[in-house]
PDB file of C-alpha atoms in Angstrom:
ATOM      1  CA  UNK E   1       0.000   0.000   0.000  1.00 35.00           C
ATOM      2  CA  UNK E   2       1.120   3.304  -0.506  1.00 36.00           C
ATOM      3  CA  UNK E   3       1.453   5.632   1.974  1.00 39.00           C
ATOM      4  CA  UNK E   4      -1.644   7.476   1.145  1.00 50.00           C
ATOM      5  CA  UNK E   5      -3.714   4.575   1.227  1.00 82.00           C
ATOM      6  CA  UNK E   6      -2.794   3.091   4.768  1.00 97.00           C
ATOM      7  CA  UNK E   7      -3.364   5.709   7.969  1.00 98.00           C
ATOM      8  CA  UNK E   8      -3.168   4.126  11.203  1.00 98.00           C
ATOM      9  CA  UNK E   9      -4.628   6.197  13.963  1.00 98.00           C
ATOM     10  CA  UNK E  10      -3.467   5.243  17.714  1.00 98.00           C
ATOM     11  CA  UNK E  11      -4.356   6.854  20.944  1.00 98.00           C
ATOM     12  CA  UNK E  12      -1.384   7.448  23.384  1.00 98.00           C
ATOM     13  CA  UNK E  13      -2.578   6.702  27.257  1.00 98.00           C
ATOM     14  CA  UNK E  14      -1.777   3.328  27.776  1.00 98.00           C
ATOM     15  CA  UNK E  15      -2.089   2.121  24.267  1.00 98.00           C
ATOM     16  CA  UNK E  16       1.795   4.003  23.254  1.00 98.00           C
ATOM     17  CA  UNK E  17       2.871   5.000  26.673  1.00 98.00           C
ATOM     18  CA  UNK E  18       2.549   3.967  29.940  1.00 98.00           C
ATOM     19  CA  UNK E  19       2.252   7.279  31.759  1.00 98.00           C
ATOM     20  CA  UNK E  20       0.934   6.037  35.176  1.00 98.00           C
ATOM     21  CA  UNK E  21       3.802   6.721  37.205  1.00 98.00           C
ATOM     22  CA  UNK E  22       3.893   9.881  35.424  1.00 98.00           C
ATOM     23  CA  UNK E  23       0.835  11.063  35.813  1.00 98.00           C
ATOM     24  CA  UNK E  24       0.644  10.024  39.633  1.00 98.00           C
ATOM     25  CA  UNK E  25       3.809  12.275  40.063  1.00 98.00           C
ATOM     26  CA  UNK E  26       1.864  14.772  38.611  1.00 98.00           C
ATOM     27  CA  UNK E  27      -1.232  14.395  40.960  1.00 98.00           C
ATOM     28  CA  UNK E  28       0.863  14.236  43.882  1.00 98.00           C
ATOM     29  CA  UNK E  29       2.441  17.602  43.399  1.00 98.00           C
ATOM     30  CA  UNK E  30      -0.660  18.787  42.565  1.00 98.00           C
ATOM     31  CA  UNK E  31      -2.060  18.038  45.726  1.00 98.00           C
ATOM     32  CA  UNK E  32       1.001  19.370  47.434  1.00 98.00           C
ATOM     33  CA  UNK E  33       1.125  22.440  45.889  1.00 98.00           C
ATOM     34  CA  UNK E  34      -2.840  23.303  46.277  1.00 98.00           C
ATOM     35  CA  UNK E  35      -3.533  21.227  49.872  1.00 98.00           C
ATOM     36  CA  UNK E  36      -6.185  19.435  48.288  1.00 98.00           C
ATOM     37  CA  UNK E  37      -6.151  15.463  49.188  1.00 98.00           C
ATOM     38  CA  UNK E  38      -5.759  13.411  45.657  1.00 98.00           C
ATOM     39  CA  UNK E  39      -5.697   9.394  45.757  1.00 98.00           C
ATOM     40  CA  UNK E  40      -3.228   9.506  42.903  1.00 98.00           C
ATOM     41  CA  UNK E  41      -3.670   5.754  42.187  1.00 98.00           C
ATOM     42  CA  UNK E  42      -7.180   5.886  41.907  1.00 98.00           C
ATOM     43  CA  UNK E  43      -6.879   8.602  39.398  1.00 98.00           C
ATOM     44  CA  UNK E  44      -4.270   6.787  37.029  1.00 98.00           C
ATOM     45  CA  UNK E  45      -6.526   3.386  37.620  1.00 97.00           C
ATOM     46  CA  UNK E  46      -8.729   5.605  35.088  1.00 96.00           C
ATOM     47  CA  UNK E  47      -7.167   7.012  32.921  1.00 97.00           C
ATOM     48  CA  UNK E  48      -8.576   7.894  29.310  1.00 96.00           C
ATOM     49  CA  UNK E  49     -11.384  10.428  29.627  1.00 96.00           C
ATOM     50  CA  UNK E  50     -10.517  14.589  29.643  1.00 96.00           C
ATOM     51  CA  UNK E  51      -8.778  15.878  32.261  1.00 97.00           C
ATOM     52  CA  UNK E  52     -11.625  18.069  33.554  1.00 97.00           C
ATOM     53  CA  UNK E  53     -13.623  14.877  34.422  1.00 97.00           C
ATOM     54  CA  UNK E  54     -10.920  13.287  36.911  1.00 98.00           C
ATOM     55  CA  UNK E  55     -10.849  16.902  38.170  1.00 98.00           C
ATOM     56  CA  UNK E  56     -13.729  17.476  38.812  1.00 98.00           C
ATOM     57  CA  UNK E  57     -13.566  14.120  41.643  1.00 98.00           C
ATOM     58  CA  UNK E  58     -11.045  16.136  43.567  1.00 98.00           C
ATOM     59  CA  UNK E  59     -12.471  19.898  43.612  1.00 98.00           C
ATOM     60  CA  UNK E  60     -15.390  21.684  42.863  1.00 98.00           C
ATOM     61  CA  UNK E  61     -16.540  22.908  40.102  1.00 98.00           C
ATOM     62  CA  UNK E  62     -15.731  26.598  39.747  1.00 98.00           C
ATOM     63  CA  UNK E  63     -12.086  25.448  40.256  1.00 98.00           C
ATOM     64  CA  UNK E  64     -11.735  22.573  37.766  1.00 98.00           C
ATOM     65  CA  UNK E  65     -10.237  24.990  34.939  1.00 98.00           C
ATOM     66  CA  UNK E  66      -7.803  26.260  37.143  1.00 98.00           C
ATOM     67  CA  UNK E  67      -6.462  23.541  38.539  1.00 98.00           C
ATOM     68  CA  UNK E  68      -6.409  21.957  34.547  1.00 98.00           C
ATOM     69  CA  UNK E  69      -4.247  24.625  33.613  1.00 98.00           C
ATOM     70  CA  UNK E  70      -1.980  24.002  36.976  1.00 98.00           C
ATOM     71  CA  UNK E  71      -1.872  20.058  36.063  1.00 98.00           C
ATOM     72  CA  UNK E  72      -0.917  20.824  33.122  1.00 98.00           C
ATOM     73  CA  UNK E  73       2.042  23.210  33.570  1.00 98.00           C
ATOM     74  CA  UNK E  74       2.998  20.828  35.956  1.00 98.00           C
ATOM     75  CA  UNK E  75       3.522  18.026  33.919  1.00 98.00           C
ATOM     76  CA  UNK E  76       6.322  18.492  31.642  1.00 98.00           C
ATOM     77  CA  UNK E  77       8.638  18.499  34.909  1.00 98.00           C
ATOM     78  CA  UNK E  78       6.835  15.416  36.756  1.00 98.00           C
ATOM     79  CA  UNK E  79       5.681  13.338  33.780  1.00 98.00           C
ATOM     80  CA  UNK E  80       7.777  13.013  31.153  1.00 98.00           C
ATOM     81  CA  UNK E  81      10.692  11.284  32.134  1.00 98.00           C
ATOM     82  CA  UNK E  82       8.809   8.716  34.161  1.00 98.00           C
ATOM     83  CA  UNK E  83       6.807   7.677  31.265  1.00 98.00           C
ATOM     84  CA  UNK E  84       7.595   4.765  29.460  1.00 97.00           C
ATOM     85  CA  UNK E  85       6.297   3.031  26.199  1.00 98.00           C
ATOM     86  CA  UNK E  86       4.283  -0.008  26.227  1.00 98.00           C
ATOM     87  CA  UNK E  87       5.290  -3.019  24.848  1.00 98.00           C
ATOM     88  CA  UNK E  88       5.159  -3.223  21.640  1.00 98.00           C
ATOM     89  CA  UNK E  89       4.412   0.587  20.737  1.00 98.00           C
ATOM     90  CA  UNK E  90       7.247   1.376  18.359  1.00 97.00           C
ATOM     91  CA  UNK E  91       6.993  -2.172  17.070  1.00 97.00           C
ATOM     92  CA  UNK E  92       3.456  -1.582  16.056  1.00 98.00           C
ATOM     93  CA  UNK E  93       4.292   2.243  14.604  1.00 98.00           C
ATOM     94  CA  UNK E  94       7.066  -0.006  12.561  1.00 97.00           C
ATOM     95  CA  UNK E  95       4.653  -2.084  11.022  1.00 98.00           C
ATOM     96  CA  UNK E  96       2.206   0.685  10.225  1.00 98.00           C
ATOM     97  CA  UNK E  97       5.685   2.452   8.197  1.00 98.00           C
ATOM     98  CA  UNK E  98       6.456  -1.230   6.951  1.00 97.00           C
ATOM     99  CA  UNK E  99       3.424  -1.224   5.198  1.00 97.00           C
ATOM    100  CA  UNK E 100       3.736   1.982   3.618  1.00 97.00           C
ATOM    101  CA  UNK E 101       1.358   3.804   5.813  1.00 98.00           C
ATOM    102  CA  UNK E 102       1.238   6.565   7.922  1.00 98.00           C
ATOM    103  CA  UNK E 103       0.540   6.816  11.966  1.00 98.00           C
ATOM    104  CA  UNK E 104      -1.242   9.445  13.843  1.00 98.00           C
ATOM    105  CA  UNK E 105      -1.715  10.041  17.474  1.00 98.00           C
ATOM    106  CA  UNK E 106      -4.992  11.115  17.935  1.00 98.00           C
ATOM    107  CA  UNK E 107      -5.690  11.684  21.828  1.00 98.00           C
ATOM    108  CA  UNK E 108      -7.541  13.393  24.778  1.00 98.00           C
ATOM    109  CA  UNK E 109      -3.721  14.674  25.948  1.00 98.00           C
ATOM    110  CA  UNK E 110      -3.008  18.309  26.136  1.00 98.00           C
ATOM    111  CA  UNK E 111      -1.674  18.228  22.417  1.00 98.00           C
ATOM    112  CA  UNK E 112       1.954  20.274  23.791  1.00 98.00           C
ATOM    113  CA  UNK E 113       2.386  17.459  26.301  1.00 98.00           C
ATOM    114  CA  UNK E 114       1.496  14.522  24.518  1.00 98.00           C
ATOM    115  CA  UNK E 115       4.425  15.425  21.603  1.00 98.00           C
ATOM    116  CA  UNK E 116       6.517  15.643  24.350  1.00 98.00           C
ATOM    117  CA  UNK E 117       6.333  12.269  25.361  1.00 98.00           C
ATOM    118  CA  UNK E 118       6.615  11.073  21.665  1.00 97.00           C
ATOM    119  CA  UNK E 119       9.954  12.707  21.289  1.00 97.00           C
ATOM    120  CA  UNK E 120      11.117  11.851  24.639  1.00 98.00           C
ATOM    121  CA  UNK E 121      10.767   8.159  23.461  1.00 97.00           C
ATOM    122  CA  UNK E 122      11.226   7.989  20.291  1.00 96.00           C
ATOM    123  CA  UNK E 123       8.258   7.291  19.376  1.00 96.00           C
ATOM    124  CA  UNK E 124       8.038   7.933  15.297  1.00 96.00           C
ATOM    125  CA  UNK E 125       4.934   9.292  14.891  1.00 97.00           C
ATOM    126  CA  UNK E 126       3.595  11.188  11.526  1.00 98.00           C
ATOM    127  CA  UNK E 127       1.009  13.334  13.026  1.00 98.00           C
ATOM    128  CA  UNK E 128       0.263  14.278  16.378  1.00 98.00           C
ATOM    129  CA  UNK E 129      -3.149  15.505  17.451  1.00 98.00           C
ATOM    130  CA  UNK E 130      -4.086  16.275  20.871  1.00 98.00           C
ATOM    131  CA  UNK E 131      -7.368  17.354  23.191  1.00 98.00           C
ATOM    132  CA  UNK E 132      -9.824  14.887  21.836  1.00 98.00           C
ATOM    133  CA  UNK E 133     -12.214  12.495  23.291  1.00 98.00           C
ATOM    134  CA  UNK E 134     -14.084   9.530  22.546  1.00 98.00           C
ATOM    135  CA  UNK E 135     -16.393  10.627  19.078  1.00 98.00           C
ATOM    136  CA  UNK E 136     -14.468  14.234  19.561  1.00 98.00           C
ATOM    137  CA  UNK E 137     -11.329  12.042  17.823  1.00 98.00           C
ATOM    138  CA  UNK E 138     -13.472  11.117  14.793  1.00 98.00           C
ATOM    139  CA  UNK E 139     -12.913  14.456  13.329  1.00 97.00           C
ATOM    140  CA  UNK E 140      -9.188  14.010  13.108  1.00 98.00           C
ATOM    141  CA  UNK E 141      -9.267  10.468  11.930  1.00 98.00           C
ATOM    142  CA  UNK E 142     -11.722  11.666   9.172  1.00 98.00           C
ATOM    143  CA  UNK E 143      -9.075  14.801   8.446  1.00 97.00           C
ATOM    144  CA  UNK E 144      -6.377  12.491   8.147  1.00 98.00           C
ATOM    145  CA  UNK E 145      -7.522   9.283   6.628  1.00 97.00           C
ATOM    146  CA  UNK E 146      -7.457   6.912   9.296  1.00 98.00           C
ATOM    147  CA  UNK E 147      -8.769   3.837   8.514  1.00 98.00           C
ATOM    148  CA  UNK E 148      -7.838   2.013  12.089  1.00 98.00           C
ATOM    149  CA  UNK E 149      -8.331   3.425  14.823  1.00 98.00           C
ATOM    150  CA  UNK E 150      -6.107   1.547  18.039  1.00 99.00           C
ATOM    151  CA  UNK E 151      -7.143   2.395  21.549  1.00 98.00           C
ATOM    152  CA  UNK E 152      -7.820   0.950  25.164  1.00 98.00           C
ATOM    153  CA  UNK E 153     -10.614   2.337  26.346  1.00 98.00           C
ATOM    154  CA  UNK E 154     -14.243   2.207  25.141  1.00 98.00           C
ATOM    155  CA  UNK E 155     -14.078   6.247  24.286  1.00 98.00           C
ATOM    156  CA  UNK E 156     -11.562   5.042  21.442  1.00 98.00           C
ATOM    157  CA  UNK E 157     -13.717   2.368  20.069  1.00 98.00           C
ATOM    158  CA  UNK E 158     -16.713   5.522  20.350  1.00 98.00           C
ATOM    159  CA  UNK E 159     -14.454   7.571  18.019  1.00 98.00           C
ATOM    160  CA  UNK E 160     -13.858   4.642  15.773  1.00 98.00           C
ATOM    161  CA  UNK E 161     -17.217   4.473  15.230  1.00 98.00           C
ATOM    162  CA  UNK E 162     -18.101   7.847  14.637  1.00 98.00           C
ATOM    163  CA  UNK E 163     -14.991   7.826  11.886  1.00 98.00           C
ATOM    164  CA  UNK E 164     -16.283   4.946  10.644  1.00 98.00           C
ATOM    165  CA  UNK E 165     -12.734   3.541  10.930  1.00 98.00           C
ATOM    166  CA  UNK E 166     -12.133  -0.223  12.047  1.00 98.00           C
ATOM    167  CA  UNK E 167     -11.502  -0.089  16.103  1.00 98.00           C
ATOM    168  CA  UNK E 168      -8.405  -2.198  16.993  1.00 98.00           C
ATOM    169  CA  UNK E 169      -8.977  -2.767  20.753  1.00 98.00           C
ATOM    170  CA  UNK E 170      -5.820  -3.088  23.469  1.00 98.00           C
ATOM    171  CA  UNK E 171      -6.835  -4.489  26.928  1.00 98.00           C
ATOM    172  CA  UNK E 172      -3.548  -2.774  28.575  1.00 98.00           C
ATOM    173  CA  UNK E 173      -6.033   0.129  29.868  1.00 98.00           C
ATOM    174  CA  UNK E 174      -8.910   0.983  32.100  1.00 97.00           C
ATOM    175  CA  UNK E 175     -11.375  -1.470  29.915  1.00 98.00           C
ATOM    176  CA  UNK E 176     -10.924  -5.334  29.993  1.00 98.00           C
ATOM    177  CA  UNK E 177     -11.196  -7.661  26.856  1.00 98.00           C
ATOM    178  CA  UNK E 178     -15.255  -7.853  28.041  1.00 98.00           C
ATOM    179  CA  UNK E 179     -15.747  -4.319  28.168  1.00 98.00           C
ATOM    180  CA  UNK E 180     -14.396  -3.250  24.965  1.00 98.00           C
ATOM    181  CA  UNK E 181     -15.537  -5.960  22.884  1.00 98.00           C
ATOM    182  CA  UNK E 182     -19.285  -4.748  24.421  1.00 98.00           C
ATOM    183  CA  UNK E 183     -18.379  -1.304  23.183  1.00 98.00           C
ATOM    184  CA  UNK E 184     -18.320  -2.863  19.499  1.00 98.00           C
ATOM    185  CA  UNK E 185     -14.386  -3.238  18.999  1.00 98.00           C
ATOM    186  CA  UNK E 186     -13.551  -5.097  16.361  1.00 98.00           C
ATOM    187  CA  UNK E 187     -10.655  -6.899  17.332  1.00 98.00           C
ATOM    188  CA  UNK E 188      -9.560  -6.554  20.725  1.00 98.00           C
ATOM    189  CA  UNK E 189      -5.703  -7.559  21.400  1.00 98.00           C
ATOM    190  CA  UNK E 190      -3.758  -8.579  24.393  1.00 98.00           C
ATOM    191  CA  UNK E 191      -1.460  -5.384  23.668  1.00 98.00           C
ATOM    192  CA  UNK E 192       0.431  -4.029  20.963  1.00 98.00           C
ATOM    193  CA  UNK E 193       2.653  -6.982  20.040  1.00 98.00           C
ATOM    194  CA  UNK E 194       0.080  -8.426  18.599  1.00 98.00           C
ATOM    195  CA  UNK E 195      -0.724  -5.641  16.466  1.00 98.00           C
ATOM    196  CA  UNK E 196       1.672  -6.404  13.259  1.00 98.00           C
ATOM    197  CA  UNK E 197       0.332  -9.775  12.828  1.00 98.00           C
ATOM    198  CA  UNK E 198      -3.293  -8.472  12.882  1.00 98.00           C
ATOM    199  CA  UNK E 199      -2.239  -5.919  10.327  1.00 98.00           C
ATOM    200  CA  UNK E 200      -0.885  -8.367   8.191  1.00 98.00           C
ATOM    201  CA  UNK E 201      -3.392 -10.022   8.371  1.00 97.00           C
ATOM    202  CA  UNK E 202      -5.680  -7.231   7.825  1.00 97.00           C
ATOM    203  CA  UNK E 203      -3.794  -5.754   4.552  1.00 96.00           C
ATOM    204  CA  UNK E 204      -3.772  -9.377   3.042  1.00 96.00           C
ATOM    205  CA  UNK E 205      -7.362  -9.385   3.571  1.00 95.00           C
ATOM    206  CA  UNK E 206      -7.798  -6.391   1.582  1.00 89.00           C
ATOM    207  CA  UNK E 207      -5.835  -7.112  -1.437  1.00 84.00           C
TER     208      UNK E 207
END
C-alpha cells in the first residue's frame, strides 16, 4: 500500500505509553502544591477520559479549569521522564511504516504534552493531534484518513465508530477484553505486540 492509502490512527494513554507513574507524580504535586487530598492511584486506575472529568472528583466545580491549567504546567517536569512506552508501541508504529502507511496520534492529551512524550521516546509518529475524546477524535481520523483506529478504552472504540474507521482494541487500559468488545471493537488484542500480525493479516485481507 502506498502511503496514502494506509493511515493508522493510535491513541497514546496506555495504548503508546505507559504514563501512570507519570501522571501520579503529577497528581501528587498537585495536591502538594494546592492542599487538596488526591488518591493519585485511583486517578491513574482511570485514565482515558478529559482531564476536567478526573478533576472534577477532587475539587469543585468553579475550580476545575484552574487547577487543569496548573496540572498541566505541571507536567512536563513530573511526567515526562517517568513515562515509558508499552510493549510493543514502536513495534506496532514499525509495522504501520512497513506497510507503507502513515501513523497518527490522535488523543484526549493536552496536544503540547502529549508530543513531548513522543519525542522523549522515540516514538516515530507522523502526526500528532491532541485534546480529543471519545467521538471528539473522529474528526481528526476523518481529516487524516485513518482507517484504524487503536485504543484501550471504550471512548476510542466511540471515536472509531463515529470515523467509521475499524476499532483495533488493546486491553492494557482501564477497559478489559469484556468491556471493549461490548463497546463494538472489532478486534480486541492482548497489547500491541500483537498488532503487526493483525495488520498483516488485515492488509492481506484487503488485497
Amino acid at each position: 500500500m502506498t502511503s496514502h492509502a494506509l493511515t493508522v490512527g493510535f491513541d497514546l494513554d496506555m495504548t503508546l505509553i505507559d504514563s501512570r507513574p507519570g501522571i501520579r507524580a503529577v497528581y501528587l504535586a498537585l495536591s502538594a502544591a494546592t492542599g487538596v487530598p488526591i488518591d493519585a492511584d485511583l486517578a491513574v486506575s482511570r485514565l482515558g477520559p478529559p482531564l476536567d472529568e478526573e478533576m472534577a472528583n477532587w475539587f469543585p466545580a468553579e475550580r476545575v479549569a484552574e487547577v487543569s491549567d496548573l496540572y498541566r504546567a505541571m507536567y512536563p517536569d513530573h511526567a515526562i521522564t517517568r513515562t515509558l512506552p508499552m510493549p510493543g508501541a514502536r513495534e506496532a508504529i514499525d509495522a504501520v511504516h512497513a506497510a507503507g502507511g502513515r501513523a497518527v496520534v490522535v488523543t484526549a492529551k493536552h496536544e503540547p504534552n502529549a508530543l513531548l512524550h513522543i519525542r522523549h521516546l522515540g516514538i516515530e509518529a507522523d502526526v500528532v493531534v491532541g485534546d480529543l475524546w471519545a467521538e471528539g477524535k473522529a474528526e481528526a481520523l476523518r481529516r487524516h484518513g485513518a482507517s484504524v483506529y487503536v485504543g484501550d478504552h471504550i471512548g476510542d472504540v466511540r471515536g472509531a465508530r463515529a470515523a467509521q474507521a475499524l476499532s483495533v482494541a488493546v486491553a492494557t487500559g482501564p477497559c478489559d477484553a469484556a468491556a471493549l468488545r461490548a463497546a463494538g471493537a472489532d478486534a480486541v488484542l492482548a497489547d500491541l505486540m500483537e498488532f503487526p500480525r493483525w495488520l498483516d493479516a488485515h492488509l492481506a485481507a484487503a488485497a
